[in-house]
Structure formats: structure tokens, C-alpha cells
Short mmCIF file of C-alpha atoms in Angstrom, two decimals:
data_model
loop_
_atom_site.label_atom_id
_atom_site.label_comp_id
_atom_site.label_asym_id
_atom_site.label_seq_id
_atom_site.Cartn_x
_atom_site.Cartn_y
_atom_site.Cartn_z
CA UNK T 46 18.72 21.73 -18.33
CA UNK T 47 17.12 21.99 -21.75
CA UNK T 48 18.04 18.66 -23.31
CA UNK T 49 14.45 18.13 -24.46
CA UNK T 50 14.65 21.33 -26.52
CA UNK T 51 17.93 20.34 -28.14
CA UNK T 52 16.28 17.12 -29.24
CA UNK T 53 13.46 19.16 -30.76
CA UNK T 54 10.78 18.13 -28.27
CA UNK T 55 8.42 20.69 -26.77
CA UNK T 56 7.47 19.44 -23.33
CA UNK T 57 4.01 20.47 -22.10
CA UNK T 58 3.41 17.75 -19.52
CA UNK T 59 4.85 19.25 -16.35
CA UNK T 60 1.70 18.45 -14.37
CA UNK T 61 2.86 14.83 -14.64
CA UNK T 62 6.60 15.36 -14.18
CA UNK T 63 8.89 18.33 -14.57
CA UNK T 64 11.34 17.29 -17.26
CA UNK T 65 13.16 20.61 -17.63
CA UNK T 66 14.92 21.45 -14.37
CA UNK T 67 17.60 23.83 -13.08
CA UNK T 68 21.01 22.54 -14.16
CA UNK T 69 22.16 22.31 -10.54
CA UNK T 70 19.61 19.56 -9.80
CA UNK T 71 21.43 16.98 -11.90
CA UNK T 72 24.84 18.18 -10.76
CA UNK T 73 23.85 17.83 -7.11
CA UNK T 74 22.58 14.29 -7.69
CA UNK T 75 25.84 13.32 -9.37
CA UNK T 76 27.87 14.73 -6.47
CA UNK T 77 25.71 12.88 -3.97
CA UNK T 78 26.17 9.55 -5.74
CA UNK T 79 29.95 10.01 -5.62
CA UNK T 80 30.38 11.47 -2.14
CA UNK T 81 27.40 10.68 0.15
CA UNK T 82 26.35 7.51 1.94
CA UNK T 83 23.28 7.27 4.25
CA UNK T 84 22.41 9.58 7.16
CA UNK T 85 22.52 8.01 10.61
CA UNK T 86 24.47 5.01 9.35
CA UNK T 87 27.91 5.84 10.68
CA UNK T 88 30.12 8.69 11.84
CA UNK T 89 32.40 8.68 8.82
CA UNK T 90 32.60 11.57 6.37
CA UNK T 91 30.32 10.09 3.68
CA UNK T 92 27.52 9.43 6.19
CA UNK T 93 27.92 12.85 7.77
CA UNK T 94 27.73 14.56 4.37
CA UNK T 95 24.47 12.70 3.73
CA UNK T 96 23.06 13.74 7.10
CA UNK T 97 24.00 17.35 6.42
CA UNK T 98 22.30 17.25 3.01
CA UNK T 99 19.10 15.80 4.48
CA UNK T 100 19.06 18.52 7.14
CA UNK T 101 19.71 21.31 4.63
CA UNK T 102 16.93 20.08 2.37
CA UNK T 103 14.46 19.81 5.27
CA UNK T 104 15.37 23.30 6.37
CA UNK T 105 14.93 24.73 2.87
CA UNK T 106 11.50 23.11 2.56
CA UNK T 107 10.53 24.33 6.03
CA UNK T 108 11.37 27.89 4.99
CA UNK T 109 9.34 27.57 1.80
CA UNK T 110 6.20 26.40 3.63
CA UNK T 111 6.56 28.47 6.82
CA UNK T 112 7.34 25.64 9.22
CA UNK T 113 9.20 26.43 12.42
CA UNK T 114 10.59 22.95 12.98
CA UNK T 115 12.32 21.21 10.03
CA UNK T 116 11.70 17.86 11.74
CA UNK T 117 8.05 18.19 10.66
CA UNK T 118 9.29 17.76 7.07
CA UNK T 119 9.24 14.04 6.24
CA UNK T 120 10.83 12.66 3.08
CA UNK T 121 8.70 10.23 1.07
CA UNK T 122 9.04 8.39 -2.23
CA UNK T 123 6.39 10.57 -3.89
CA UNK T 124 3.10 12.32 -3.07
CA UNK T 125 1.20 9.01 -3.18
CA UNK T 126 3.44 7.62 -0.45
CA UNK T 127 2.82 10.67 1.73
CA UNK T 128 -0.94 10.59 1.11
CA UNK T 129 -1.05 6.94 2.11
CA UNK T 130 0.83 7.63 5.35
CA UNK T 131 -1.61 10.39 6.25
CA UNK T 132 -4.76 8.52 5.21
CA UNK T 133 -3.79 5.37 7.10
CA UNK T 134 -3.20 7.50 10.19
CA UNK T 135 -6.45 9.47 9.91
CA UNK T 136 -8.96 6.92 8.63
CA UNK T 137 -10.44 3.65 9.90
CA UNK T 138 -12.90 1.32 8.12
CA UNK T 139 -16.36 2.86 7.91
CA UNK T 140 -15.22 6.43 8.59
CA UNK T 141 -16.95 9.06 6.51
CA UNK T 142 -14.31 11.10 4.72
CA UNK T 143 -15.23 14.19 2.68
CA UNK T 144 -13.30 14.78 -0.53
CA UNK T 145 -13.60 17.27 -3.35
CA UNK T 146 -14.92 16.29 -6.76
CA UNK T 147 -11.42 16.69 -8.25
CA UNK T 148 -9.31 14.15 -6.39
CA UNK T 149 -6.58 12.00 -7.90
CA UNK T 150 -6.64 8.19 -7.65
CA UNK T 151 -3.79 8.44 -5.14
CA UNK T 152 -6.44 9.73 -2.72
CA UNK T 153 -9.51 7.80 -3.84
CA UNK T 154 -7.81 4.40 -4.03
CA UNK T 155 -6.04 4.88 -0.70
CA UNK T 156 -9.33 5.77 0.99
CA UNK T 157 -11.04 2.79 -0.63
CA UNK T 158 -8.26 0.47 0.55
CA UNK T 159 -8.77 1.78 4.10
CA UNK T 160 -12.49 0.99 3.90
CA UNK T 161 -13.55 4.63 4.15
CA UNK T 162 -17.03 5.87 3.34
CA UNK T 163 -16.04 8.36 0.64
CA UNK T 164 -18.38 11.36 0.58
CA UNK T 165 -17.75 13.48 -2.52
CA UNK T 166 -18.36 17.22 -2.14
CA UNK T 167 -19.03 17.68 -5.84
CA UNK T 168 -19.22 21.22 -7.19
CA UNK T 169 -19.01 22.80 -10.66
CA UNK T 170 -15.68 23.57 -12.25
CA UNK T 171 -14.21 27.01 -11.43
CA UNK T 172 -16.98 27.87 -8.95
CA UNK T 173 -15.23 28.26 -5.57
CA UNK T 174 -18.31 29.61 -3.77
CA UNK T 175 -20.18 26.45 -4.66
CA UNK T 176 -17.27 24.36 -3.41
CA UNK T 177 -17.26 26.15 -0.06
CA UNK T 178 -21.02 25.71 0.29
CA UNK T 179 -21.00 21.96 -0.36
CA UNK T 180 -18.14 21.45 2.08
CA UNK T 181 -20.06 23.46 4.65
CA UNK T 182 -22.97 21.07 4.24
CA UNK T 183 -20.95 17.85 4.34
CA UNK T 184 -18.23 18.39 6.94
CA UNK T 185 -20.42 18.10 10.03
CA UNK T 186 -19.77 14.73 11.64
CA UNK T 187 -17.08 13.69 9.16
CA UNK T 188 -14.01 11.84 10.43
CA UNK T 189 -11.63 13.59 8.04
CA UNK T 190 -11.40 15.66 4.85
CA UNK T 191 -8.98 15.19 1.96
CA UNK T 192 -8.79 17.99 -0.60
CA UNK T 193 -6.52 18.70 -3.55
CA UNK T 194 -5.31 22.28 -3.66
CA UNK T 195 -5.30 22.29 -7.47
CA UNK T 196 -6.95 19.87 -9.90
CA UNK T 197 -4.36 17.99 -11.92
CA UNK T 198 -6.81 17.79 -14.84
CA UNK T 199 -8.09 21.36 -15.07
CA UNK T 200 -5.67 23.49 -13.07
CA UNK T 201 -8.63 24.64 -10.95
CA UNK T 202 -7.39 26.29 -7.74
CA UNK T 203 -9.82 25.19 -5.06
CA UNK T 204 -10.59 27.61 -2.17
CA UNK T 205 -8.35 25.70 0.20
CA UNK T 206 -8.09 28.49 2.77
CA UNK T 207 -11.86 28.67 3.22
CA UNK T 208 -12.19 24.89 3.28
CA UNK T 209 -9.45 24.70 5.91
CA UNK T 210 -11.34 27.19 8.10
CA UNK T 211 -14.51 25.14 7.77
CA UNK T 212 -12.59 22.03 8.84
CA UNK T 213 -11.21 23.90 11.83
CA UNK T 214 -14.68 25.07 12.89
CA UNK T 215 -16.08 21.55 12.59
CA UNK T 216 -13.07 19.91 14.23
CA UNK T 217 -12.40 17.79 11.13
CA UNK T 218 -8.74 16.91 10.45
CA UNK T 219 -7.65 18.03 6.98
CA UNK T 220 -5.19 16.43 4.57
CA UNK T 221 -4.20 18.62 1.61
CA UNK T 222 -2.87 17.16 -1.62
CA UNK T 223 -0.51 19.87 -2.87
CA UNK T 224 0.77 17.87 -5.84
CA UNK T 225 -0.15 20.60 -8.32
CA UNK T 226 0.36 23.66 -6.12
CA UNK T 227 3.68 23.15 -4.32
CA UNK T 228 6.23 25.29 -6.10
CA UNK T 229 3.81 27.58 -7.93
CA UNK T 230 1.35 28.76 -5.23
CA UNK T 231 2.49 30.05 -1.82
CA UNK T 232 1.50 27.59 0.93
CA UNK T 233 1.61 28.56 4.60
CA UNK T 234 1.44 25.33 6.59
CA UNK T 235 1.08 27.15 9.87
CA UNK T 236 -1.79 29.36 8.72
CA UNK T 237 -3.77 26.59 7.01
CA UNK T 238 -3.94 24.42 10.10
CA UNK T 239 -4.00 21.19 8.10
CA UNK T 240 -3.02 17.96 9.78
CA UNK T 241 -0.92 16.99 6.78
CA UNK T 242 0.15 18.38 3.42
CA UNK T 243 1.56 15.92 0.88
CA UNK T 244 3.44 16.78 -2.30
CA UNK T 245 5.83 15.25 -4.84
CA UNK T 246 9.35 16.45 -5.35
CA UNK T 247 9.33 15.94 -9.11
CA UNK T 248 6.67 18.44 -10.19
CA UNK T 249 6.59 22.10 -9.15
CA UNK T 250 9.51 21.70 -6.75
CA UNK T 251 11.64 20.71 -9.76
CA UNK T 252 13.36 17.79 -8.05
CA UNK T 253 13.87 14.27 -9.43
CA UNK T 254 11.38 11.43 -9.59
CA UNK T 255 11.33 9.23 -6.51
CA UNK T 256 11.14 12.14 -4.09
CA UNK T 257 8.27 13.56 -2.08
CA UNK T 258 7.44 15.44 1.10
CA UNK T 259 4.86 15.06 3.84
CA UNK T 260 4.39 18.03 6.18
CA UNK T 261 3.16 16.81 9.57
CA UNK T 262 1.48 18.73 12.36
CA UNK T 263 1.48 15.90 14.90
CA UNK T 264 2.98 12.44 15.41
CA UNK T 265 1.25 9.89 13.14
CA UNK T 266 1.18 6.13 13.09
CA UNK T 267 3.94 4.75 10.86
CA UNK T 268 3.00 3.12 7.59
CA UNK T 269 6.34 1.29 7.30
CA UNK T 270 8.66 -0.10 9.95
CA UNK T 271 12.38 -0.67 9.73
CA UNK T 272 15.80 0.77 10.36
CA UNK T 273 16.16 4.47 11.04
CA UNK T 274 19.74 4.77 12.28
CA UNK T 275 18.30 5.81 15.66
CA UNK T 276 17.07 3.90 18.75
CA UNK T 277 18.22 0.61 17.25
CA UNK T 278 17.50 -1.32 20.47
CA UNK T 279 13.85 -0.24 20.41
CA UNK T 280 11.53 -2.74 18.69
CA UNK T 281 9.07 0.11 18.07
CA UNK T 282 9.54 2.95 15.63
CA UNK T 283 10.89 6.12 17.31
CA UNK T 284 8.32 8.41 18.92
CA UNK T 285 9.54 11.51 17.11
CA UNK T 286 9.71 12.95 13.62
CA UNK T 287 11.09 12.54 11.06
CA UNK T 288 12.55 9.17 12.12
CA UNK T 289 9.11 7.72 12.92
CA UNK T 290 8.10 7.86 9.24
CA UNK T 291 11.44 7.41 7.47
CA UNK T 292 12.13 3.68 7.71
CA UNK T 293 14.91 2.39 5.50
CA UNK T 294 17.61 4.00 3.42
CA UNK T 295 17.05 7.55 2.23
CA UNK T 296 17.18 8.55 -1.42
CA UNK T 297 20.07 10.91 -0.80
CA UNK T 298 20.81 11.64 -4.48
CA UNK T 299 17.13 12.50 -4.91
CA UNK T 300 17.12 14.64 -1.78
CA UNK T 301 20.21 16.48 -3.01
CA UNK T 302 18.46 17.20 -6.31
CA UNK T 303 15.29 18.23 -4.52
CA UNK T 304 17.29 20.65 -2.37
CA UNK T 305 18.51 22.46 -5.46
CA UNK T 306 15.05 22.48 -7.01
CA UNK T 307 13.53 24.03 -3.90
CA UNK T 308 16.35 26.59 -3.71
CA UNK T 309 15.61 27.60 -7.29
CA UNK T 310 11.88 27.95 -6.54
CA UNK T 311 12.56 30.08 -3.48
CA UNK T 312 14.87 32.35 -5.45
CA UNK T 313 12.44 32.67 -8.36
CA UNK T 314 9.38 32.83 -6.02
CA UNK T 315 6.13 30.93 -6.47
CA UNK T 316 4.25 34.06 -7.48
CA UNK T 317 6.54 34.80 -10.40
CA UNK T 318 6.45 31.16 -11.50
CA UNK T 319 2.65 31.12 -11.40
CA UNK T 320 2.45 34.42 -13.29
CA UNK T 321 4.73 33.05 -16.02
CA UNK T 322 2.73 29.84 -16.39
CA UNK T 323 -0.61 31.66 -16.36
CA UNK T 324 0.64 34.03 -19.07
CA UNK T 325 1.59 31.06 -21.24
CA UNK T 326 -1.81 29.47 -20.63
CA UNK T 327 -3.58 32.69 -21.63
CA UNK T 328 -1.52 32.93 -24.81
CA UNK T 329 -2.16 29.28 -25.67
CA UNK T 330 -5.91 29.62 -25.02
CA UNK T 331 -6.23 32.80 -27.09
CA UNK T 332 -4.66 31.00 -30.06
CA UNK T 333 -6.48 27.72 -29.54
CA UNK T 334 -9.88 29.42 -29.63
CA UNK T 335 -9.22 30.28 -33.28
CA UNK T 336 -9.14 26.58 -34.17
CA UNK T 337 -12.58 25.43 -35.28
CA UNK T 338 -14.11 22.78 -33.04
CA UNK T 339 -11.84 23.45 -30.05
CA UNK T 340 -13.46 23.25 -26.61
CA UNK T 341 -11.44 24.56 -23.68
CA UNK T 342 -12.00 24.21 -19.95
CA UNK T 343 -10.89 27.70 -19.07
CA UNK T 344 -11.80 29.75 -16.02
CA UNK T 345 -13.38 33.14 -16.74
CA UNK T 346 -11.50 34.34 -13.66
CA UNK T 347 -7.90 33.58 -14.51
CA UNK T 348 -6.75 33.72 -10.90
CA UNK T 349 -8.67 30.45 -10.36
CA UNK T 350 -6.45 28.48 -12.74
CA UNK T 351 -2.78 27.55 -12.78
CA UNK T 352 -0.79 26.85 -15.94
CA UNK T 353 -2.81 23.72 -16.70
CA UNK T 354 -5.40 23.58 -19.48
CA UNK T 355 -7.65 20.73 -20.62
CA UNK T 356 -9.26 20.87 -24.05
CA UNK T 357 -10.89 18.75 -26.75
CA UNK T 358 -11.21 18.95 -30.51
CA UNK T 359 -14.45 18.05 -32.26
CA UNK T 360 -12.66 16.53 -35.26
CA UNK T 361 -10.18 14.32 -33.40
CA UNK T 362 -10.41 12.20 -30.24
CA UNK T 363 -8.06 13.01 -27.40
CA UNK T 364 -5.81 9.97 -27.54
CA UNK T 365 -5.33 10.33 -31.28
CA UNK T 366 -4.43 13.99 -30.98
CA UNK T 367 -1.89 13.28 -28.23
CA UNK T 368 -0.32 10.52 -30.34
CA UNK T 369 -0.12 12.74 -33.41
CA UNK T 370 1.48 15.51 -31.39
CA UNK T 371 3.95 13.04 -29.88
CA UNK T 372 5.01 12.11 -33.41
CA UNK T 373 5.61 15.81 -33.98
CA UNK T 374 7.76 16.03 -30.85
CA UNK T 375 5.13 17.68 -28.64
CA UNK T 376 4.56 16.08 -25.23
CA UNK T 377 1.04 16.42 -23.80
CA UNK T 378 -1.22 14.11 -21.77
CA UNK T 379 -4.55 12.67 -22.90
CA UNK T 380 -7.23 10.55 -21.26
CA UNK T 381 -8.37 10.57 -17.64
CA UNK T 382 -5.10 11.69 -15.99
CA UNK T 383 -5.55 9.20 -13.09
CA UNK T 384 -8.48 11.34 -11.91
CA UNK T 385 -11.76 9.90 -13.24
CA UNK T 386 -13.69 11.56 -10.43
CA UNK T 387 -12.60 14.97 -11.77
CA UNK T 388 -13.79 14.07 -15.25
CA UNK T 389 -17.10 12.86 -13.84
CA UNK T 390 -17.53 16.15 -11.99
CA UNK T 391 -16.72 18.22 -15.09
CA UNK T 392 -18.74 16.09 -17.49
CA UNK T 393 -15.77 14.80 -19.51
CA UNK T 394 -15.82 11.20 -18.31
CA UNK T 395 -16.86 9.73 -21.67
CA UNK T 396 -13.75 10.64 -23.64
CA UNK T 397 -11.43 12.51 -21.27
CA UNK T 398 -9.41 15.52 -22.39
CA UNK T 399 -6.05 16.58 -23.75
CA UNK T 400 -4.02 18.41 -21.13
CA UNK T 401 -1.22 20.89 -21.62
CA UNK T 402 0.71 21.99 -18.55
CA UNK T 403 3.38 24.64 -18.50
CA UNK T 404 6.58 25.03 -16.52
CA UNK T 405 8.91 27.93 -15.69
CA UNK T 406 11.06 26.88 -18.65
CA UNK T 407 8.42 26.96 -21.40
CA UNK T 408 8.32 29.90 -23.80
CA UNK T 409 5.84 31.77 -25.97
CA UNK T 410 7.70 30.56 -29.05
CA UNK T 411 6.99 26.96 -28.06
CA UNK T 412 3.27 27.74 -27.81
CA UNK T 413 3.20 29.21 -31.30
CA UNK T 414 5.04 26.16 -32.63
CA UNK T 415 2.69 23.68 -30.94
CA UNK T 416 -0.42 25.34 -32.34
CA UNK T 417 1.11 25.37 -35.83
CA UNK T 418 1.87 21.65 -35.58
CA UNK T 419 -1.63 20.99 -34.31
CA UNK T 420 -3.20 22.81 -37.26
CA UNK T 421 -1.06 20.83 -39.69
CA UNK T 422 -2.13 17.59 -38.03
CA UNK T 423 -5.81 18.48 -38.27
CA UNK T 424 -5.53 19.25 -41.98
CA UNK T 425 -3.96 15.87 -42.63
CA UNK T 426 -6.49 13.98 -40.50
#
């Protein structure tokens, strides 16, 4: 569980991938590799164990996100895969699609590939009222809206509930990118009324890479076609979920690990995880402000920010600082974080930022150590 600590590395890049995970995640993956085959591909014990694991994981996810029917939980390779499924179902060439000013390239590039007319509802950082107002102005007549729940660059929690209500009033289908919120902010799929919610398994849900989830309200067009283990005589993909969207062999070891990650999150609760990560962010920020030349992108209202903080130092460019910290066994992320539109919105597009992102397994001691190593690096620079 804490191999990175034993090696001396302090990992503050969980917004990219959760490296530290519950011990049971790896154990479950190992068991699956040894004992499980593929669901729907036979009636033998190994196939049935795989089918049972897939069902248990769907059910656990459905409970976490308040979904009555586990079949609405579709397994994907990652959040990008799920976003592409949803976008290709919702959008046709020339459609005007409203997005926030904080979207990831997994949204922007997918919309561009579909030929969408991307209409950016740009609003200042950490100003939710402004975000609601610009969406109110732009949603009328739009074909769809795609909105990230939390900015992967700044940890900014967008007012997704209010935006969802605006979409409902205007009759605009909504796709939510929950890549940075799933596992640390409670999400009620039923209450939000979104058409889709996409998320990775390897971030806040603490599962392995190569896993993801798409929550579906209705029956979409498939993005991929192939074997499902069901309706094999039918040349079309099945007309029901999840089979309609799950062509090919499932990543059962990944699903087994994801199951244990989600179980851990449910036991710990998203609220306690968020509180822990926000406390670490507050501690880090209070210490960082004592470093001369440090500029932080910190919300004055702490409830608007998760455990993700972008900052810059006047005396050292972002990429250099990240490289120096990496040499000192501190893992952070620098640059544009695959979200140039967010940097454009926040005014950081010229040089990007350094991002630290906390997990349930980080500690206050690690924060103190990182800041000490950063100060040493600045003195030597």
C-alpha cells in the first residue's frame, strides 16, 4: 500500500493517478488473474467467478452514486473512453456544445473530432455565481453541455448542481466529467439528472489504471462493436445496457481492483476523504505563503476547492521546479496538465503551473518535508 513511502518518495500527484491504494486492491487483482476468466464466455467456474465480480463491482458503484439499476453502470478503459462514448452519442457535426472554461483535452479534443461548435462558458476562477450566470446566457438553443465537476488544474469545484438545473430547464442534455470528483465529493446521479457521468477508476476511486466508469441514463449509440457474450446471432449490438457498450473482453483484474477501491471509499466516505485532503491543502498553502515569490491559486472560500493546488514561484519556472523536486523524491505535476483551456481561463497559459494533489494516504509530515526540500532547492538555484 505504501511502497512509494518505503522508497522515500512523497507522492503528490493523485490528480493524475492514485499511486497509494488500499492493500486489498492489489490482492484482488492478483486473485482475479489466477482464478477468473471472462464474464459471459462460458458456464464454467472461472467464467462465472468473473461474471460475479463484474456484477458485484457494478452494484457497489451503483450504491455509491445512488443508481437504482446496476446495469446503468458501464465499464470503460478510462474516463476518456467514457467521455468519447457519451460525446459521440450526443453530438453531431455543427452542433453547438457549451463547455466550461476548465475542461480537459479529453473533452475538447473529442468534441473537435466530432465537428462540434464548441462554445466556452468562460468565467473567473473560484467564482461560482459567475459560472452559473454565463451558463444561463449560453445554454439556450445548445445541443448539449459538457462540464467538469472539478478542475484538474486548480481543484475548483464548479456549481454542478445549479448548472444541471439550468440544463434541465433548457432541455439541454448534460455530460459531467467527474474525473476529479468521483471518490471525494458525493455524487447523486439520480438527483443531478445528467445524461451521462464519466469517471476514471484510477483516481479518487483508488482502482488500477485501465479502468473507468460511464453512468448512463438512457440507451446510447455504441462507440465500439464486437463480442459481448450475449445475443451472438444478432449482427447488431444488444439493445440493452451494459452489453450495448461493453464490446470485447473485460478487464476483470482491473474491475476486481476497482471493486475494492470503491468499497474502501464507501467505508471511509467521500466527505471524510475530502475533509482530509482539504486540511492537507490548507496546511501546505499556509506554509507555502511564507516562501518569497510564491503565487498560489487558492480559493478564499475553501469549500470551493478540493485537495488540488496550483502554484508558481517567481525565481524558478514550473518545469524546472518539478524536475528538481523529482530528483528529491517528490512527485508533482508541472505544465498545462492536458487542460490548456483552463490555463487560458485563469491567465496561466504562458508558463503553466506546478500542481500538488493530495490523497487519503498523504500526511502532514510529508507536507512539512516537501516544503523543506523546496526551500533547499531554491537556495541552491
